[in-house]
Amino acid sequence: MAESRVPELLLHRLQDQDGGLDSLGLAAELGLDHQQVVGAVKSLQALGEIIDAEQRSTKHWELTAEGKEIADEGSHEVRVFQSIPAEGMAQSELMKLPSGKVGFSKAMSNKWIRLDKNAAGGPRIFRAVDSVDDSVKEKLLLVLQGKAEILDEKEKNELKKRKLLSEVTIKTYWIRKGSAFSTTVAKQETDLTPEMISSGSWRDKKFKSYNFDALGVMPECGHLHPLLKVRTQFRQIFLEMGFTEMPTNNFIESSFWNFDALFQPQQHPARDQHDTFFILDPAEASDFPMEYLERVKKVHSKGGYGSQGYKYNWTIEEARKNLLRTHTTAVSARMLYQLAQQEAFTPVKYFSIDRVFRNETLDATHLAEFHQIEGVVADYGMTLGDLMGILKEFFNKLGITKLRFKPAYNPYTEPSMEVFSYHEGLRKWVEVGNSGVFRPEMLLPMGLPEGVSVIAWGLSLERPTMIKYGINNIRELVGHKVNLQMVYDSPICRLDT
């Protein structure tokens, strides 16, 4: 039956009723779903005083899916009892039956069966009575027949506890004629048009009343940037893995912490102005731990700790130069130095997510700033195998399972390796990060014990394989399909470490 005819049928049935109609009874009489009748009631209410409808709530008991099964086939305990032959049954075999576990427990508590733990071949179950009555099935059949009132509350609650019975609340309407009752439904006008005014036809039309309490259309609200959502996911993963977040609120660093402390030579190309933003005011830093600085100077110019160094004239003037940090590893160096100053070494796991800056020529795949994610673990005896295991766990939590590792070179890690992941959207292997074990020339001048190793890895938040977790958020914001290759080629997906 078309839903448009339901309001008309309701009005015709109501015309012959002096008292009123129950919406649930009317639905059964017309062979309709109750919600169709409820929808007709609400549409008529919107037309004015045609009907009066009072909402009522009634509760009744219904059988669950398991309850219906028991009403058909019998309770679990009875089925277990009937499955036991005169010579008994091994408990292990009984437990394999569909009703075995639940039925065994209930039959034992009813003392219908007994367990002989000393029987030959293992524990064995025997009948303890000749016959049983299935009271559970009988009670459920009463509910099924609409006679739930025969059962007392304790019996119903027991069946409910066993998830065989559920109490359902049904909201119905008691419908009566309104002050403007009519069996015909005239569509009310919602807009007053210029044509109605000029012709005067508005005088003969019925207009729908304005609902001044109705809420207007909700305006489009703001959204978190997809990168912020992914950043939150990264932070949560690090915290789940037991890492502590490093303070990264110093965008300006000295060349000492950004380069020298990391065993990066002063003639390295990364220190050129076309790669790094140097600060003019203040141009230099002056506060350094001088004993540590002297050890760094020595390991650079003369070597030490088993290394021959770089054999060049290291100058403090170069180390003093202020710059916008090119990586958050400068923060890791500060944290490891603080760790080395403790009286007793304690293993640590650090992470950071924050902005870094490169003096780049802006193009389709490069910006002057991006976000670096860094993880650092310091403990005795850490190896490349530990690093690969942590990386695998870290990326698995992101949903990235296809990983490859490739040997690489970094001034401050040895061994070093690049991390690649297979991008399902682009169907290609993409570099997602760099990693390695910090060199002794970096760690020992800080004062860390000789047996301590530090493994670390870094990646960009904007990398395409990283934001694949946020690609759906981007699609949400723009409201249409996003081409993955377009995202890959955009400035937010730079490939720099």
Short mmCIF file of C-alpha atoms in Angstrom, two decimals:
data_model
loop_
_atom_site.label_atom_id
_atom_site.label_comp_id
_atom_site.label_asym_id
_atom_site.label_seq_id
_atom_site.Cartn_x
_atom_site.Cartn_y
_atom_site.Cartn_z
CA MET A 1 0.00 0.00 0.00
CA ALA A 2 1.33 3.46 -0.91
CA GLU A 3 2.28 5.52 2.14
CA SER A 4 0.45 8.54 0.67
CA ARG A 5 -2.89 6.71 1.17
CA VAL A 6 -2.31 5.84 4.86
CA PRO A 7 -3.37 9.27 6.28
CA GLU A 8 -6.58 9.13 4.24
CA LEU A 9 -7.38 5.58 5.46
CA LEU A 10 -6.68 6.64 9.03
CA LEU A 11 -9.15 9.55 8.76
CA HIS A 12 -11.90 7.33 7.28
CA ARG A 13 -11.49 4.77 10.11
CA LEU A 14 -11.49 7.56 12.68
CA GLN A 15 -14.72 9.03 11.25
CA ASP A 16 -16.69 5.99 12.46
CA GLN A 17 -15.08 5.95 15.94
CA ASP A 18 -16.53 7.94 18.78
CA GLY A 19 -13.75 7.29 21.30
CA GLY A 20 -10.60 6.96 19.24
CA LEU A 21 -8.12 4.55 17.66
CA ASP A 22 -4.93 2.88 18.84
CA SER A 23 -2.17 3.20 16.25
CA LEU A 24 -0.83 -0.31 16.93
CA GLY A 25 -4.29 -1.89 16.57
CA LEU A 26 -4.94 0.12 13.42
CA ALA A 27 -1.64 -1.07 11.90
CA ALA A 28 -2.61 -4.70 12.61
CA GLU A 29 -6.11 -4.14 11.18
CA LEU A 30 -4.76 -2.60 7.96
CA GLY A 31 -1.87 -5.06 7.67
CA LEU A 32 0.69 -2.27 7.81
CA ASP A 33 3.96 -1.72 9.63
CA HIS A 34 3.32 0.31 12.78
CA GLN A 35 5.87 2.94 11.69
CA GLN A 36 3.79 3.68 8.59
CA VAL A 37 0.82 4.55 10.79
CA VAL A 38 3.04 6.64 13.08
CA GLY A 39 4.31 8.54 10.03
CA ALA A 40 0.71 9.21 8.92
CA VAL A 41 -0.16 10.51 12.42
CA LYS A 42 2.77 12.93 12.39
CA SER A 43 1.97 14.19 8.88
CA LEU A 44 -1.65 14.86 9.92
CA GLN A 45 -0.52 16.63 13.09
CA ALA A 46 1.51 18.99 10.90
CA LEU A 47 -1.66 20.04 9.07
CA GLY A 48 -3.27 21.64 12.12
CA GLU A 49 -6.17 20.50 14.34
CA ILE A 50 -7.40 17.66 12.10
CA ILE A 51 -6.57 15.03 14.74
CA ASP A 52 -5.47 14.87 18.36
CA ALA A 53 -2.81 12.27 19.14
CA GLU A 54 -1.67 11.25 22.61
CA GLN A 55 1.53 9.24 22.84
CA ARG A 56 1.46 6.18 25.07
CA SER A 57 4.09 3.65 26.07
CA THR A 58 3.49 -0.03 26.66
CA LYS A 59 5.91 -2.76 27.66
CA HIS A 60 5.77 -6.42 26.77
CA TRP A 61 8.06 -9.42 26.78
CA GLU A 62 9.56 -10.94 23.63
CA LEU A 63 11.70 -14.02 23.01
CA THR A 64 15.24 -13.49 21.83
CA ALA A 65 16.65 -15.51 18.92
CA GLU A 66 18.05 -18.04 21.42
CA GLY A 67 14.72 -18.06 23.27
CA LYS A 68 12.86 -18.92 20.05
CA GLU A 69 15.31 -21.77 19.41
CA ILE A 70 14.69 -23.21 22.88
CA ALA A 71 10.91 -22.84 22.47
CA ASP A 72 11.25 -25.03 19.35
CA GLU A 73 13.91 -27.54 20.38
CA GLY A 74 14.00 -27.52 24.16
CA SER A 75 16.36 -26.02 26.74
CA HIS A 76 20.10 -26.67 26.72
CA GLU A 77 19.99 -28.65 29.98
CA VAL A 78 17.21 -30.95 28.71
CA ARG A 79 19.04 -31.55 25.43
CA VAL A 80 22.19 -32.43 27.40
CA PHE A 81 20.21 -34.80 29.66
CA GLN A 82 18.63 -36.51 26.68
CA SER A 83 22.02 -36.91 24.98
CA ILE A 84 23.44 -39.01 27.84
CA PRO A 85 22.92 -42.77 27.31
CA ALA A 86 22.38 -45.26 30.14
CA GLU A 87 26.10 -46.16 30.20
CA GLY A 88 27.06 -42.49 30.53
CA MET A 89 29.19 -40.24 28.31
CA ALA A 90 32.73 -38.92 28.53
CA GLN A 91 32.76 -35.30 29.69
CA SER A 92 35.04 -34.33 26.81
CA GLU A 93 32.51 -35.70 24.31
CA LEU A 94 29.61 -33.96 26.04
CA MET A 95 31.37 -30.60 25.84
CA LYS A 96 31.56 -30.95 22.04
CA LEU A 97 27.76 -30.91 21.77
CA PRO A 98 26.14 -27.58 20.64
CA SER A 99 24.43 -27.22 24.03
CA GLY A 100 27.22 -28.92 25.99
CA LYS A 101 28.79 -26.11 27.99
CA VAL A 102 25.63 -24.23 29.00
CA GLY A 103 23.52 -27.37 29.38
CA PHE A 104 26.10 -29.17 31.53
CA SER A 105 26.25 -26.29 34.03
CA LYS A 106 22.45 -25.96 34.30
CA ALA A 107 21.85 -29.74 34.46
CA MET A 108 24.44 -30.09 37.23
CA SER A 109 22.86 -27.27 39.26
CA ASN A 110 19.45 -28.96 38.81
CA LYS A 111 21.03 -32.26 39.99
CA TRP A 112 19.83 -34.03 36.86
CA ILE A 113 23.29 -35.44 36.11
CA ARG A 114 26.37 -36.45 38.07
CA LEU A 115 30.08 -36.38 37.28
CA ASP A 116 32.38 -39.34 38.00
CA LYS A 117 35.91 -37.95 37.91
CA ASN A 118 37.51 -41.35 38.64
CA ALA A 119 35.91 -43.24 35.75
CA ALA A 120 38.10 -45.27 33.44
CA GLY A 121 39.18 -43.20 30.43
CA GLY A 122 38.60 -39.87 32.16
CA PRO A 123 35.71 -37.97 33.80
CA ARG A 124 32.31 -39.35 32.78
CA ILE A 125 28.76 -37.98 33.00
CA PHE A 126 25.77 -40.11 34.11
CA ARG A 127 22.07 -39.41 34.51
CA ALA A 128 21.10 -38.82 38.14
CA VAL A 129 17.30 -38.99 37.61
CA ASP A 130 15.05 -41.02 35.32
CA SER A 131 13.24 -38.13 33.61
CA VAL A 132 13.03 -34.33 33.63
CA ASP A 133 10.48 -31.64 32.81
CA ASP A 134 11.48 -28.78 30.50
CA SER A 135 10.07 -25.89 32.53
CA VAL A 136 12.18 -23.35 30.64
CA LYS A 137 10.59 -24.32 27.31
CA GLU A 138 7.10 -24.23 28.88
CA LYS A 139 7.64 -20.70 30.22
CA LEU A 140 8.93 -19.46 26.86
CA LEU A 141 5.92 -20.96 25.08
CA LEU A 142 3.62 -19.04 27.42
CA VAL A 143 5.37 -15.78 26.44
CA LEU A 144 5.15 -16.74 22.78
CA GLN A 145 1.38 -17.23 23.20
CA GLY A 146 1.01 -13.77 24.77
CA LYS A 147 0.51 -15.11 28.30
CA ALA A 148 3.62 -13.60 29.92
CA GLU A 149 1.47 -12.28 32.80
CA ILE A 150 1.15 -15.84 34.09
CA LEU A 151 4.85 -15.83 34.97
CA ASP A 152 5.97 -14.03 38.10
CA GLU A 153 8.70 -11.35 37.99
CA LYS A 154 11.37 -13.69 39.35
CA GLU A 155 10.77 -16.20 36.55
CA LYS A 156 10.84 -13.50 33.86
CA ASN A 157 14.01 -11.93 35.26
CA GLU A 158 15.70 -15.35 35.36
CA LEU A 159 14.88 -15.91 31.68
CA LYS A 160 16.06 -12.37 30.92
CA LYS A 161 19.33 -13.05 32.74
CA ARG A 162 19.83 -16.10 30.50
CA LYS A 163 19.21 -13.82 27.48
CA LEU A 164 16.19 -15.85 26.43
CA LEU A 165 13.70 -13.07 27.08
CA SER A 166 13.81 -9.29 26.55
CA GLU A 167 11.49 -6.52 27.69
CA VAL A 168 10.44 -4.29 24.78
CA THR A 169 8.90 -0.82 25.06
CA ILE A 170 6.48 0.13 22.28
CA LYS A 171 5.40 3.73 21.80
CA THR A 172 1.92 4.05 20.33
CA TYR A 173 -0.57 6.86 19.70
CA TRP A 174 -4.19 7.14 20.85
CA ILE A 175 -5.85 9.05 18.02
CA ARG A 176 -9.04 11.15 18.32
CA LYS A 177 -10.84 13.62 16.07
CA GLY A 178 -9.54 17.17 16.24
CA SER A 179 -11.47 20.44 16.24
CA ALA A 180 -10.90 20.81 12.46
CA PHE A 181 -11.49 17.16 11.63
CA SER A 182 -12.02 16.30 7.98
CA THR A 183 -11.71 13.13 5.93
CA THR A 184 -10.04 14.99 3.08
CA VAL A 185 -6.48 16.17 3.31
CA ALA A 186 -5.77 19.44 1.54
CA LYS A 187 -2.18 20.34 0.92
CA GLN A 188 -1.25 23.50 2.78
CA GLU A 189 0.78 26.19 1.12
CA THR A 190 4.22 26.94 2.54
CA ASP A 191 5.15 30.02 0.48
CA LEU A 192 3.28 33.23 -0.27
CA THR A 193 4.13 34.01 -3.90
CA PRO A 194 3.84 37.31 -5.82
CA GLU A 195 1.28 35.65 -8.10
CA MET A 196 -0.97 34.82 -5.10
CA ILE A 197 -0.83 38.43 -3.95
CA SER A 198 -1.54 39.97 -7.37
CA SER A 199 -4.43 37.60 -8.10
CA GLY A 200 -5.81 37.57 -4.57
CA SER A 201 -5.90 33.75 -4.56
CA TRP A 202 -4.10 33.70 -1.22
CA ARG A 203 -7.44 34.46 0.48
CA ASP A 204 -8.80 31.01 -0.47
CA LYS A 205 -5.69 29.00 0.39
CA LYS A 206 -4.65 27.37 3.65
CA PHE A 207 -1.12 28.09 4.77
CA LYS A 208 1.02 25.88 6.92
CA SER A 209 1.74 27.44 10.30
CA TYR A 210 5.28 28.60 10.95
CA ASN A 211 7.17 26.70 13.62
CA PHE A 212 9.28 29.38 15.25
CA ASP A 213 10.85 26.83 17.59
CA ALA A 214 12.27 24.74 14.75
CA LEU A 215 16.03 24.79 14.34
CA GLY A 216 17.44 26.17 11.12
CA VAL A 217 19.80 24.37 8.81
CA MET A 218 23.08 23.80 10.60
CA PRO A 219 25.90 25.78 8.97
CA GLU A 220 28.96 24.00 7.68
CA CYS A 221 31.35 23.64 10.59
CA GLY A 222 35.13 23.70 10.57
CA HIS A 223 37.27 20.60 10.29
CA LEU A 224 40.62 19.61 11.65
CA HIS A 225 43.29 19.66 8.98
CA PRO A 226 44.04 16.10 7.78
CA LEU A 227 47.67 16.47 8.86
CA LEU A 228 46.56 17.37 12.39
CA LYS A 229 44.43 14.22 12.49
CA VAL A 230 47.34 12.08 11.33
CA ARG A 231 49.65 13.86 13.80
CA THR A 232 47.28 12.90 16.62
CA GLN A 233 47.41 9.27 15.45
CA PHE A 234 51.22 9.31 15.47
CA ARG A 235 51.33 10.78 18.97
CA GLN A 236 48.88 8.15 20.24
CA ILE A 237 50.98 5.35 18.74
CA PHE A 238 54.16 6.64 20.37
CA LEU A 239 52.41 6.95 23.74
CA GLU A 240 51.01 3.41 23.41
CA MET A 241 54.56 2.18 22.81
CA GLY A 242 55.79 3.83 26.03
CA PHE A 243 57.56 6.86 24.53
CA THR A 244 57.92 10.27 26.20
CA GLU A 245 57.41 13.42 24.13
CA MET A 246 60.40 15.76 23.88
CA PRO A 247 59.96 19.57 24.23
CA THR A 248 60.28 21.08 20.74
CA ASN A 249 59.30 24.72 21.31
CA ASN A 250 62.67 26.16 20.20
CA PHE A 251 62.51 26.71 16.45
CA ILE A 252 65.80 28.65 16.59
CA GLU A 253 68.89 26.57 17.30
CA SER A 254 72.62 27.18 17.30
CA SER A 255 74.74 25.44 14.71
CA PHE A 256 76.41 23.62 17.59
CA TRP A 257 73.28 21.67 18.58
CA ASN A 258 71.90 21.44 15.04
CA PHE A 259 75.16 20.20 13.42
CA ASP A 260 78.28 19.94 15.60
CA ALA A 261 76.77 17.88 18.42
CA LEU A 262 75.59 15.43 15.75
CA PHE A 263 79.15 14.92 14.43
CA GLN A 264 78.31 16.77 11.22
CA PRO A 265 81.43 18.58 9.93
CA GLN A 266 81.48 22.34 9.61
CA GLN A 267 82.20 22.17 5.87
CA HIS A 268 79.12 20.00 5.25
CA PRO A 269 76.92 21.34 2.37
CA ALA A 270 73.86 21.44 4.67
CA ARG A 271 75.46 24.42 6.45
CA ASP A 272 75.40 26.55 3.29
CA GLN A 273 72.91 29.41 3.13
CA HIS A 274 71.14 27.90 0.13
CA ASP A 275 70.15 24.93 2.34
CA THR A 276 69.64 26.54 5.77
CA PHE A 277 67.95 29.71 7.07
CA PHE A 278 70.49 31.58 9.21
CA ILE A 279 69.35 34.25 11.69
CA LEU A 280 70.65 37.83 11.46
CA ASP A 281 69.46 39.10 14.86
CA PRO A 282 70.65 37.60 17.12
CA ALA A 283 73.18 36.11 14.76
CA GLU A 284 75.09 34.08 17.35
CA ALA A 285 74.45 32.02 20.48
CA SER A 286 76.68 32.28 23.53
CA ASP A 287 75.42 29.80 26.13
CA PHE A 288 77.11 26.39 25.72
CA PRO A 289 78.23 23.61 28.10
CA MET A 290 81.91 24.40 27.54
CA GLU A 291 83.38 21.06 28.69
CA TYR A 292 81.09 19.25 26.28
CA LEU A 293 81.88 21.77 23.54
CA GLU A 294 85.61 21.10 23.93
CA ARG A 295 85.05 17.35 23.62
CA VAL A 296 82.98 17.89 20.47
CA LYS A 297 85.73 20.14 19.06
CA LYS A 298 88.35 17.49 19.72
CA VAL A 299 86.44 14.61 18.17
CA HIS A 300 85.82 16.74 15.04
CA SER A 301 89.36 18.07 14.60
CA LYS A 302 91.58 15.34 16.08
CA GLY A 303 89.34 12.32 16.60
CA GLY A 304 88.82 10.17 19.66
CA TYR A 305 86.73 7.33 21.04
CA GLY A 306 88.16 5.06 18.36
CA SER A 307 87.63 7.57 15.55
CA GLN A 308 90.16 9.68 13.63
CA GLY A 309 87.62 12.52 13.24
CA TYR A 310 87.46 14.78 10.20
CA LYS A 311 90.97 16.36 10.58
CA TYR A 312 90.02 20.00 10.05
CA ASN A 313 90.28 23.25 11.99
CA TRP A 314 87.02 23.34 13.97
CA THR A 315 85.96 26.91 14.96
CA ILE A 316 83.57 28.05 17.65
CA GLU A 317 82.51 30.97 15.43
CA GLU A 318 80.82 28.52 13.06
CA ALA A 319 79.19 26.65 15.97
CA ARG A 320 77.71 29.87 17.38
CA LYS A 321 75.66 30.74 14.29
CA ASN A 322 71.92 30.78 14.93
CA LEU A 323 69.55 29.19 12.44
CA LEU A 324 66.03 27.86 12.00
CA ARG A 325 66.45 24.20 12.92
CA THR A 326 66.72 21.92 9.92
CA HIS A 327 65.66 18.81 11.87
CA THR A 328 64.33 17.88 15.31
CA THR A 329 67.43 15.71 15.87
CA ALA A 330 68.90 18.83 17.47
CA VAL A 331 66.28 18.38 20.21
CA SER A 332 67.29 14.70 20.53
CA ALA A 333 70.92 15.77 21.01
CA ARG A 334 69.93 18.10 23.85
CA MET A 335 67.84 15.40 25.53
CA LEU A 336 70.62 12.79 25.26
CA TYR A 337 73.11 15.25 26.71
CA GLN A 338 70.76 15.86 29.68
CA LEU A 339 70.42 12.09 30.07
CA ALA A 340 74.23 11.74 30.20
CA GLN A 341 74.39 14.23 33.08
CA GLN A 342 72.38 11.97 35.39
CA GLU A 343 74.26 10.17 38.15
CA ALA A 344 73.01 6.78 36.96
CA PHE A 345 71.97 6.02 33.41
CA THR A 346 68.35 4.93 32.86
CA PRO A 347 66.97 3.64 29.53
CA VAL A 348 64.68 6.11 27.73
CA LYS A 349 62.33 6.26 24.76
CA TYR A 350 61.72 9.72 23.32
CA PHE A 351 59.67 11.07 20.40
CA SER A 352 58.88 14.44 18.86
CA ILE A 353 56.61 15.81 16.13
CA ASP A 354 57.21 19.41 15.11
CA ARG A 355 58.17 21.84 12.37
CA VAL A 356 61.59 22.11 10.76
CA PHE A 357 62.82 24.52 8.11
CA ARG A 358 64.86 24.22 4.88
CA ASN A 359 65.91 27.01 2.51
CA GLU A 360 64.25 25.39 -0.48
CA THR A 361 63.20 26.74 -3.85
CA LEU A 362 59.43 26.39 -3.69
CA ASP A 363 57.96 24.11 -6.33
CA ALA A 364 55.25 21.44 -6.69
CA THR A 365 56.95 19.07 -4.24
CA HIS A 366 58.90 21.36 -1.88
CA LEU A 367 58.03 23.88 0.83
CA ALA A 368 60.31 25.88 3.10
CA GLU A 369 58.98 24.11 6.18
CA PHE A 370 57.49 20.71 7.02
CA HIS A 371 56.93 18.48 10.04
CA GLN A 372 59.46 15.89 11.17
CA ILE A 373 58.58 12.88 13.29
CA GLU A 374 61.43 11.45 15.32
CA GLY A 375 61.83 8.47 17.65
CA VAL A 376 64.86 7.76 19.87
CA VAL A 377 65.57 4.76 22.12
CA ALA A 378 68.64 4.65 24.39
CA ASP A 379 69.65 1.50 26.27
CA TYR A 380 72.50 -0.94 26.71
CA GLY A 381 73.20 -3.25 23.78
CA MET A 382 70.70 -1.83 21.27
CA THR A 383 71.31 -3.22 17.77
CA LEU A 384 70.14 -2.76 14.21
CA GLY A 385 67.80 -5.71 14.78
CA ASP A 386 66.12 -3.83 17.64
CA LEU A 387 65.71 -0.81 15.36
CA MET A 388 64.11 -2.89 12.60
CA GLY A 389 61.78 -4.58 15.11
CA ILE A 390 60.60 -1.28 16.60
CA LEU A 391 60.12 0.22 13.12
CA LYS A 392 58.04 -2.78 12.07
CA GLU A 393 55.84 -2.48 15.17
CA PHE A 394 55.55 1.30 14.71
CA PHE A 395 54.49 1.10 11.06
CA ASN A 396 52.18 -1.89 11.69
CA LYS A 397 50.22 0.26 14.12
CA LEU A 398 49.74 2.70 11.23
CA GLY A 399 48.42 -0.08 9.03
CA ILE A 400 51.62 -0.17 6.94
CA THR A 401 52.87 -3.75 6.69
CA LYS A 402 54.94 -3.84 3.50
CA LEU A 403 58.37 -2.49 4.48
CA ARG A 404 61.84 -2.58 2.94
CA PHE A 405 65.14 -1.42 4.43
CA LYS A 406 68.03 -0.08 2.35
CA PRO A 407 71.58 0.76 3.56
CA ALA A 408 72.29 4.49 3.59
CA TYR A 409 74.79 7.08 4.84
CA ASN A 410 74.23 9.70 7.53
CA PRO A 411 76.97 11.75 9.24
CA TYR A 412 75.70 10.88 12.72
CA THR A 413 74.44 7.28 12.37
CA GLU A 414 76.33 4.10 11.54
CA PRO A 415 74.90 1.77 10.39
CA SER A 416 72.16 3.76 8.64
CA MET A 417 69.20 2.64 6.60
CA GLU A 418 66.34 4.16 4.64
CA VAL A 419 62.83 2.76 5.12
CA PHE A 420 60.54 2.14 2.14
CA SER A 421 56.86 1.18 2.10
CA TYR A 422 54.70 -0.07 -0.75
CA HIS A 423 52.01 2.52 -1.46
CA GLU A 424 48.84 0.68 -2.47
CA GLY A 425 47.32 3.81 -4.01
CA LEU A 426 50.35 4.70 -6.13
CA ARG A 427 51.39 1.05 -6.65
CA LYS A 428 55.03 1.83 -6.03
CA TRP A 429 57.65 1.71 -3.26
CA VAL A 430 58.08 5.10 -1.60
CA GLU A 431 60.71 6.19 0.91
CA VAL A 432 59.02 6.92 4.24
CA GLY A 433 61.92 7.60 6.57
CA ASN A 434 65.56 7.40 7.54
CA SER A 435 67.05 5.61 10.52
CA GLY A 436 70.20 4.30 12.12
CA VAL A 437 72.33 3.81 15.24
CA PHE A 438 73.92 7.01 16.58
CA ARG A 439 77.70 7.01 16.19
CA PRO A 440 80.01 6.77 19.24
CA GLU A 441 81.59 10.07 18.12
CA MET A 442 78.23 11.69 18.87
CA LEU A 443 77.28 9.83 22.08
CA LEU A 444 80.53 9.41 24.03
CA PRO A 445 81.46 13.13 24.13
CA MET A 446 78.08 13.70 25.81
CA GLY A 447 79.20 11.45 28.68
CA LEU A 448 76.95 8.45 28.02
CA PRO A 449 78.41 5.10 29.18
CA GLU A 450 80.34 3.14 26.55
CA GLY A 451 77.88 0.23 26.47
CA VAL A 452 74.89 2.46 25.70
CA SER A 453 73.55 2.46 22.13
CA VAL A 454 70.96 4.83 20.73
CA ILE A 455 68.73 3.90 17.82
CA ALA A 456 66.71 6.59 16.05
CA TRP A 457 64.49 7.18 13.07
CA GLY A 458 62.88 10.17 11.43
CA LEU A 459 60.19 10.73 8.83
CA SER A 460 58.10 13.55 7.49
CA LEU A 461 54.49 13.86 8.55
CA GLU A 462 53.60 14.93 5.02
CA ARG A 463 54.94 11.85 3.24
CA PRO A 464 52.34 10.28 0.95
CA THR A 465 52.40 6.87 2.56
CA MET A 466 51.95 8.48 5.95
CA ILE A 467 48.92 10.51 4.91
CA LYS A 468 47.24 7.53 3.30
CA TYR A 469 45.63 7.16 6.73
CA GLY A 470 44.34 10.72 6.32
CA ILE A 471 43.43 10.56 2.64
CA ASN A 472 39.78 9.83 3.51
CA ASN A 473 39.77 12.97 5.65
CA ILE A 474 40.95 14.97 2.63
CA ARG A 475 38.16 13.42 0.55
CA GLU A 476 35.67 14.39 3.27
CA LEU A 477 36.78 18.01 3.18
CA VAL A 478 36.70 18.50 -0.59
CA GLY A 479 33.62 16.32 -1.09
CA HIS A 480 34.81 14.33 -4.10
CA LYS A 481 37.37 11.73 -5.07
CA VAL A 482 41.01 12.76 -4.66
CA ASN A 483 43.65 11.61 -7.11
CA LEU A 484 46.42 9.99 -5.07
CA GLN A 485 49.08 10.94 -7.58
CA MET A 486 47.93 14.56 -7.35
CA VAL A 487 48.33 14.44 -3.57
CA TYR A 488 51.71 12.74 -3.96
CA ASP A 489 52.93 15.56 -6.24
CA SER A 490 51.63 18.35 -4.03
CA PRO A 491 53.80 20.48 -1.68
CA ILE A 492 52.49 18.71 1.44
CA CYS A 493 54.06 15.42 0.27
CA ARG A 494 57.69 16.44 0.04
CA LEU A 495 60.18 13.57 0.07
CA ASP A 496 62.91 15.24 2.13
CA THR A 497 63.83 13.69 5.45
#
